[in-house]
CSV table of C-alpha atoms in Angstrom, one decimal:
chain,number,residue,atom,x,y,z
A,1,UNK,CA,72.1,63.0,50.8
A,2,UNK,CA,69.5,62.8,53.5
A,3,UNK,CA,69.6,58.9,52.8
A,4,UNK,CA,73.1,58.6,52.8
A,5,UNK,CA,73.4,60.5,56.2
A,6,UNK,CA,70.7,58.7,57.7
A,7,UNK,CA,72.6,55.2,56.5
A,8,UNK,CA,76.0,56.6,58.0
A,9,UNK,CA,74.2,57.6,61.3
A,10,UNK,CA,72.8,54.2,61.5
A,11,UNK,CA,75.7,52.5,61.0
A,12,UNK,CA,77.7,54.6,63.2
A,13,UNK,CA,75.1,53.6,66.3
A,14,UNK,CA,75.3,50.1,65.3
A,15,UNK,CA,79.1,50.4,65.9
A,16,UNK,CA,79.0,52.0,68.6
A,17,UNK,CA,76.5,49.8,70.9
A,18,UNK,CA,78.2,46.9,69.6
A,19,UNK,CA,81.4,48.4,70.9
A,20,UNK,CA,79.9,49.1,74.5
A,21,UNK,CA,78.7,45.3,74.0
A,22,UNK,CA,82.1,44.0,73.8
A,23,UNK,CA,83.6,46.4,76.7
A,24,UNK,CA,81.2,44.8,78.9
A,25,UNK,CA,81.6,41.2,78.4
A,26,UNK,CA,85.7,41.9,78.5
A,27,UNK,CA,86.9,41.1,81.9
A,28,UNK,CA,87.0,43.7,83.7
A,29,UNK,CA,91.0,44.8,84.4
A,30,UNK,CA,90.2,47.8,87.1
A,31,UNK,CA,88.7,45.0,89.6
A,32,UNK,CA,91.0,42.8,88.4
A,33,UNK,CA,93.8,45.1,89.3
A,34,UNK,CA,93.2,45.0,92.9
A,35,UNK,CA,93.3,41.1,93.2
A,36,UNK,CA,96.6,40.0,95.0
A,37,UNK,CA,97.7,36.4,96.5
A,38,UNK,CA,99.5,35.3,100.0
A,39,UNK,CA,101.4,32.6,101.0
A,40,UNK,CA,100.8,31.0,104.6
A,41,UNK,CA,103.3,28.6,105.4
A,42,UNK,CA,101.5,26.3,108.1
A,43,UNK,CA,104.0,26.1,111.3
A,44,UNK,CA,103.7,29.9,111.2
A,45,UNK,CA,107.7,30.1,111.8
A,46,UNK,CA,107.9,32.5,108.5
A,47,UNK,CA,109.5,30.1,106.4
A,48,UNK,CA,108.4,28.2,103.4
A,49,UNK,CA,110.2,24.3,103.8
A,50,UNK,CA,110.7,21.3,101.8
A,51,UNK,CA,107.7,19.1,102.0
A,52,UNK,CA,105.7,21.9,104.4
A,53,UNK,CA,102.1,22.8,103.1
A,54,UNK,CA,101.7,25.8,101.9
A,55,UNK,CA,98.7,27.8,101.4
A,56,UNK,CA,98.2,30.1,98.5
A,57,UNK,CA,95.0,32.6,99.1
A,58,UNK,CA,93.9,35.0,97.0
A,59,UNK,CA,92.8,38.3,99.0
A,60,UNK,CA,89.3,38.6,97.2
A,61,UNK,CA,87.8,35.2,96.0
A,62,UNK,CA,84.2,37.2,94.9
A,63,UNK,CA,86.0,39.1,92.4
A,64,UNK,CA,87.6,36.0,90.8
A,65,UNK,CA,84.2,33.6,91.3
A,66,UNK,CA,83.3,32.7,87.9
A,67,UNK,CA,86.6,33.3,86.1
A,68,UNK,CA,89.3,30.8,84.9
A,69,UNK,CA,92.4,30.7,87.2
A,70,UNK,CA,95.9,29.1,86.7
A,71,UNK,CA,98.4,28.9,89.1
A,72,UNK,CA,101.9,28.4,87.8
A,73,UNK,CA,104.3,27.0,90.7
A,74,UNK,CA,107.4,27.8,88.7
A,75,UNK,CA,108.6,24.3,88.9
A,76,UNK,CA,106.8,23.0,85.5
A,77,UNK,CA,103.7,22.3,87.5
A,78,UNK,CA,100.2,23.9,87.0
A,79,UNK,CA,96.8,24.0,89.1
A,80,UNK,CA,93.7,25.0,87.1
A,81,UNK,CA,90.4,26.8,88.8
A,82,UNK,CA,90.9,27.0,92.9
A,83,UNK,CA,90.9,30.4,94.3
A,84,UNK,CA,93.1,28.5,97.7
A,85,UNK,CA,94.8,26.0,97.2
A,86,UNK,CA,97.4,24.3,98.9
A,87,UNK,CA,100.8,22.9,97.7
A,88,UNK,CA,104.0,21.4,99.1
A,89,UNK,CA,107.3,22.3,96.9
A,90,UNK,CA,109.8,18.8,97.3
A,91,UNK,CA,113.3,20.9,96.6
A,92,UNK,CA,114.8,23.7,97.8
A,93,UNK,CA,115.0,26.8,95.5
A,94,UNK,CA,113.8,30.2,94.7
A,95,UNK,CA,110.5,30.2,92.5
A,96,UNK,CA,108.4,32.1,90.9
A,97,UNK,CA,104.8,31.1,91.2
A,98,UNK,CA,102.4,32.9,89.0
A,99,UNK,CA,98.6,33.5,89.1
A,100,UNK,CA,96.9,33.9,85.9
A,101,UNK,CA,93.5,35.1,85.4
A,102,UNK,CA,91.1,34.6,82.4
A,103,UNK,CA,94.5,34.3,80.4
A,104,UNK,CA,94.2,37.5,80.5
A,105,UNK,CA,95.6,38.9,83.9
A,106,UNK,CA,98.8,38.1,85.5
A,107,UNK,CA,100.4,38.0,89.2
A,108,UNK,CA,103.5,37.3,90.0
A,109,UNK,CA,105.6,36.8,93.4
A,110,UNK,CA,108.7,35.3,94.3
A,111,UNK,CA,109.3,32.5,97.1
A,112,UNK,CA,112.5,30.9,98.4
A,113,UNK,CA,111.8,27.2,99.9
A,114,UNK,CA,114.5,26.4,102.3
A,115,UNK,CA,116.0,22.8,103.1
A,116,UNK,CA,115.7,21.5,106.8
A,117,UNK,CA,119.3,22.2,107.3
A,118,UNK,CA,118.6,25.6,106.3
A,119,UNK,CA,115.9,26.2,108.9
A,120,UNK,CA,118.3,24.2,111.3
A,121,UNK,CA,120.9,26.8,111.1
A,122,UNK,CA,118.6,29.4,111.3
A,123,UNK,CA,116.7,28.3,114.0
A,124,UNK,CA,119.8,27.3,116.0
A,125,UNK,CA,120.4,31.0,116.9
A,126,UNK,CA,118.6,31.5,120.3
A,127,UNK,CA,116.2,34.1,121.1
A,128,UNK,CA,115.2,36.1,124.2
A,129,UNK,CA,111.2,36.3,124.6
A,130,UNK,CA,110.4,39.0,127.1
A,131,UNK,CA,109.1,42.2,127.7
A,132,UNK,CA,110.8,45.6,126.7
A,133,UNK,CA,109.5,47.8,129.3
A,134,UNK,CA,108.7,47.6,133.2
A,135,UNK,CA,109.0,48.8,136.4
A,136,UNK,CA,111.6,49.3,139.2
A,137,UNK,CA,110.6,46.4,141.9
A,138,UNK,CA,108.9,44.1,139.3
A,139,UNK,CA,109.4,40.8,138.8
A,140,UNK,CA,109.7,40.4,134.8
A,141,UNK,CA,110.7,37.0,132.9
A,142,UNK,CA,112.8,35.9,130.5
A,143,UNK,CA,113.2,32.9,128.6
A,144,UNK,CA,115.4,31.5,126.0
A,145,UNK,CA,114.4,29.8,122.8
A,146,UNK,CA,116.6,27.5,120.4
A,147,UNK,CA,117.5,24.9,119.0
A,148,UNK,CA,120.6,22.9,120.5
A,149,UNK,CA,121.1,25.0,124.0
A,150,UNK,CA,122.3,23.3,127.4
A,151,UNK,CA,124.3,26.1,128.8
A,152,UNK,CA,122.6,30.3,129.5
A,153,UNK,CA,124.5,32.8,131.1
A,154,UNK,CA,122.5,35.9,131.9
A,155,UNK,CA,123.6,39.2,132.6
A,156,UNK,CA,120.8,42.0,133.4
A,157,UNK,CA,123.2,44.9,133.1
A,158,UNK,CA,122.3,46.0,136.2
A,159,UNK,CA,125.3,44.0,138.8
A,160,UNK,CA,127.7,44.1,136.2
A,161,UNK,CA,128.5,40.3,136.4
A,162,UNK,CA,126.3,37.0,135.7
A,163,UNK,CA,123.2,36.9,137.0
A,164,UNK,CA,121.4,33.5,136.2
A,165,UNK,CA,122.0,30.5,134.5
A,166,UNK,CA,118.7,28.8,133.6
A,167,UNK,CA,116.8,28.7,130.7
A,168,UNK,CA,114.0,30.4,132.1
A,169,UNK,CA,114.4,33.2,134.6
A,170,UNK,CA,112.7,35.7,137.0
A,171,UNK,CA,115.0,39.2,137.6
A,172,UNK,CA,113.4,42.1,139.5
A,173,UNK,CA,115.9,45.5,138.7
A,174,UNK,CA,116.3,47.7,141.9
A,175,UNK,CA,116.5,51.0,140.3
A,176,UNK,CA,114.9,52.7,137.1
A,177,UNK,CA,116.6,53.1,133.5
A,178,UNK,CA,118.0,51.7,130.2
A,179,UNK,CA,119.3,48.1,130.7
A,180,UNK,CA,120.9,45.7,127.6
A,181,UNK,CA,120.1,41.9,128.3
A,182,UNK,CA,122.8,39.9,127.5
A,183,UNK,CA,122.2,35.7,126.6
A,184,UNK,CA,125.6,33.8,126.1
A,185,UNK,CA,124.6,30.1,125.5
A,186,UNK,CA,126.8,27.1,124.0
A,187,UNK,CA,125.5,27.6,120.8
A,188,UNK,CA,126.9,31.6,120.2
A,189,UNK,CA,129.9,33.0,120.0
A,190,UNK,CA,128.4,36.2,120.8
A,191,UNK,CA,125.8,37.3,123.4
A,192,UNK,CA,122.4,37.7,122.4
A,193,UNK,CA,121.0,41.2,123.5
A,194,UNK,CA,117.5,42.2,124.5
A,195,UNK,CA,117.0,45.7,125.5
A,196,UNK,CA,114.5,46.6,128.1
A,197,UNK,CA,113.2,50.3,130.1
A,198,UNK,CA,112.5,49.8,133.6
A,199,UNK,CA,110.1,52.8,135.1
A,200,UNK,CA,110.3,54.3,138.1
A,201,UNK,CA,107.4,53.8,140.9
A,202,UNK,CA,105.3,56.0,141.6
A,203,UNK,CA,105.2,57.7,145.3
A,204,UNK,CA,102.8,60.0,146.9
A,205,UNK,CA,101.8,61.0,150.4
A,206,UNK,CA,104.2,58.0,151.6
A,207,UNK,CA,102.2,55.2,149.0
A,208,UNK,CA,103.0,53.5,146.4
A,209,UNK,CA,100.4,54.4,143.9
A,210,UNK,CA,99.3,50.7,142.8
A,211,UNK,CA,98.2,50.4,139.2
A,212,UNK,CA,95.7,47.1,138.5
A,213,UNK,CA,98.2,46.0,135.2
A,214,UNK,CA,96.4,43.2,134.6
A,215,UNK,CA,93.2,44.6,134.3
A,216,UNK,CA,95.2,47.1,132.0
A,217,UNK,CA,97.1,44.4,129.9
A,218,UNK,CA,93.9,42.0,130.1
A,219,UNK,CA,91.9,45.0,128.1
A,220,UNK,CA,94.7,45.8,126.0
A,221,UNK,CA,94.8,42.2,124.4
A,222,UNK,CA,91.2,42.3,123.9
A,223,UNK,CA,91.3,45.4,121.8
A,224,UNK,CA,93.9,44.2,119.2
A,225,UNK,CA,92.4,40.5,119.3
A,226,UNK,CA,89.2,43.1,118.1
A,227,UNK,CA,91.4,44.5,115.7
A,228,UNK,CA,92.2,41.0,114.0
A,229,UNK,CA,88.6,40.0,114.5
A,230,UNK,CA,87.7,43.5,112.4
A,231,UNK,CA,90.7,43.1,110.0
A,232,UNK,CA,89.6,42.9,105.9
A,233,UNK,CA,91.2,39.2,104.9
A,234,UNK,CA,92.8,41.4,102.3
A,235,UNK,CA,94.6,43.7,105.1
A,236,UNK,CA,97.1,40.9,105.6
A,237,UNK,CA,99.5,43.7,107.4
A,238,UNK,CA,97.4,44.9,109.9
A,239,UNK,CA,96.7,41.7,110.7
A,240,UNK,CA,100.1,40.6,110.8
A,241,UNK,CA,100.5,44.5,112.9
A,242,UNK,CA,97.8,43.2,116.0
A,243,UNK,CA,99.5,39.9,115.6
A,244,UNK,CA,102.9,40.6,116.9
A,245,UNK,CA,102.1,43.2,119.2
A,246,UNK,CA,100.4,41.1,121.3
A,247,UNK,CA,103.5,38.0,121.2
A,248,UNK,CA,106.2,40.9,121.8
A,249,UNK,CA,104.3,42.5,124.3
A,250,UNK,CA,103.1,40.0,126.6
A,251,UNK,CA,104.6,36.3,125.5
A,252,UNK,CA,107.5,34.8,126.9
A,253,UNK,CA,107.5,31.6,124.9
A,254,UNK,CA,106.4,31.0,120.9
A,255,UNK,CA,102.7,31.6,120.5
A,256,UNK,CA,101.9,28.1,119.3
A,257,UNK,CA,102.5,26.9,123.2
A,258,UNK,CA,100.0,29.6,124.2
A,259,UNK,CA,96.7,28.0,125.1
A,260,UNK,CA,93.6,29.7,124.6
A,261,UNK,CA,90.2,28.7,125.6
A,262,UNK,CA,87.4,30.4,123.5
A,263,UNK,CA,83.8,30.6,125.8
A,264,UNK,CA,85.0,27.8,128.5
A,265,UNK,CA,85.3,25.2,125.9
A,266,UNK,CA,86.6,25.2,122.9
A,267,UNK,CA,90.9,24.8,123.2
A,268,UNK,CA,93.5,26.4,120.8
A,269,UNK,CA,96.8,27.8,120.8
A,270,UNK,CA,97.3,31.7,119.7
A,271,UNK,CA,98.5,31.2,116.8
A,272,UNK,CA,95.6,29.1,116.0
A,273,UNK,CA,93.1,30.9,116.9
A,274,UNK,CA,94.2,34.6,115.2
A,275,UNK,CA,94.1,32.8,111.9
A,276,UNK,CA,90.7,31.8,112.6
A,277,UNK,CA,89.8,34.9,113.7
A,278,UNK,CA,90.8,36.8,110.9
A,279,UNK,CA,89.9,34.5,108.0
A,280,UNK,CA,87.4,31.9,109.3
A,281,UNK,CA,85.3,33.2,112.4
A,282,UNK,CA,84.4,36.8,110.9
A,283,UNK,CA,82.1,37.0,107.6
A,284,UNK,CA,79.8,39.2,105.6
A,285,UNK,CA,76.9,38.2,107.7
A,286,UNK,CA,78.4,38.1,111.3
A,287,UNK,CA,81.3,39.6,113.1
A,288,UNK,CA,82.8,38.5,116.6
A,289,UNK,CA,82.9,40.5,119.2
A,290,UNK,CA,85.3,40.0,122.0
A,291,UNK,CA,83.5,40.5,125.5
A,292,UNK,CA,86.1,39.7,128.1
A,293,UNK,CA,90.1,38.5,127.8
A,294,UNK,CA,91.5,37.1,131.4
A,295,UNK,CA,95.6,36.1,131.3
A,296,UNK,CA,97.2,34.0,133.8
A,297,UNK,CA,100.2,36.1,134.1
A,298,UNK,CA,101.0,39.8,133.4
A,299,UNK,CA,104.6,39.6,131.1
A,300,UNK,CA,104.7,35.9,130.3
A,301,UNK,CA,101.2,34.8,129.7
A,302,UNK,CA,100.8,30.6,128.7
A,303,UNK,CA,97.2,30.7,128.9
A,304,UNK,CA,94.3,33.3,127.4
A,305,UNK,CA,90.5,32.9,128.3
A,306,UNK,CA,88.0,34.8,125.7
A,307,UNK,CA,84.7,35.4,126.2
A,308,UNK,CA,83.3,36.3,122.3
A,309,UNK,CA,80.0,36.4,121.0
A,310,UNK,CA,78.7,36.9,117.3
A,311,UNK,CA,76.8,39.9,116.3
A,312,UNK,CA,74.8,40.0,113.2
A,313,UNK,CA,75.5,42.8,110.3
């Protein structure tokens, strides 16, 4: 019996290291389970077009290095082994595009890829780019964006009738509250609306108390530009959050047409340089740091100057 036991015992161990043997050379489904893919469509307008490159990123290429990857386009075609990858659909449609891993992992995520007339009619409907809050006395700007536009009538809700009827426009409101923004151009049959808080000043001892806003909106930018530059490539939200806080806040026109110069030198647009920020410029052995942001204008900035610098981990 002692034989017998000893045999069984044996065998049992064998078994049993051979198991943990073959659970560690499986692919390992609890990383694998946090692994997700993004679409970037590359005019950054937040659609995916006909014939537009589109970039397919997977949020963490370490945990994939080494492993066999398929991407399924859902249009019959098939790319084997690239973590990104880029890919230009040639029809409209809604498609399924599927990420396999080690034929033994799946992801899935719907796209829609819209026609040029689709974008057309979507893009036709104009847009007011301005800020949402200010102050009694200011001068704050506006501008209208669209496709197809040669007529703007403006109405500030403030005189009660038309107030401009240019494109671009400068209004200063004469007394503190809750104002709607009206834009009728040739291409609506209904008024755009943009609503907006005006502040009151502030008085004291016969002075207006004078607040240095550009310092304030120069450091403000700098922080969330920080933000982006801090951002996990992963944390496609947050950096999507910092993103569009700073275009609502302080642009006036798209945020490809915003210049920025990087250290005196190097020239970008906004939009540009975010992206680069968040996914190029910041790595596992450096991260930027951003030492100064100057603006050209308070509420409808065209050009940012950065001052960054690289600090080691």
């Amino acid at each position: 019996m002692d034989n017998k036991r000893k045999i069984i015992i044996t065998a049992l161990g064998i078994l049993a290291i051979g198991g943990i043997i073959i659970i560690l050379l499986l692919p390992s489904k609890s990383k694998l389970s946090n692994i997700d893919f993004y679409v970037f469509d590359s005019n950054d307008n937040y659609h995916y077009e006909v014939n537009e490159k589109l970039e397919f990123m997977i949020n963490d290429t370490a945990a994939v290095k080494g492993r066999k990857l398929l991407w399924q386009m859902g249009n019959s075609d098939a790319i084997s082994d690239k973590s990104n990858m880029k890919y230009s659909y040639g029809s409209p449609g809604k498609y399924l595009v599927t990420l396999k891993i080690d034929n033994s992992y799946t992801i899935n995520k719907y796209i829609k890829v819209i026609s040029g007339t689709e974008r057309a009619a979507i893009d036709s409907v104009p847009h007011i780019y301005g800020v949402s809050e200010g102050y009694q006395g200011e001068e704050l700007v506006f501008a209208a964006e669209g496709y197809g536009m040669n007529s703007w009538q403006w109405e500030f809700g403030e005189s009660g009738t038309v107030d401009a009827y240019d494109q671009q426009v400068v209004y200063t409101y004469e007394n503190p509250g809750e104002y709607t923004i009206k834009l009728q151009t040739n291409t609506t049959q209904y008024p755009v609306k943009h609503h907006i808080t005006i502040l009151p000043r502030f008085e004291k001892a016969e002075e207006i108390i004078t607040v240095d806003s550009l310092v304030l909106a120069q450091d403000d930018i700098r922080k969330h530009l920080q933000a982006i530059a801090d951002t996990r490539v992963s944390q496609h939200p947050v950096y999507y959050e910092h993103y569009n806080y700073i275009r609502n806040k302080y642009f006036c026109i798209p945020a490809d047409r915003v210049a920025v110069v990087v250290n005196g030198e190097k020239y970008n647009d906004f939009t540009g340089y975010c992206q680069g920020l968040h996914f190029l410029e910041s790595n596992t052995k450096r991260r930027v740091r951003i030492d100064e942001v100057l603006i050209d204008k308070l509420h409808c900035v065209s050009t940012i100057q950065i001052t960054q610098s690289y600090t080691e981990k």
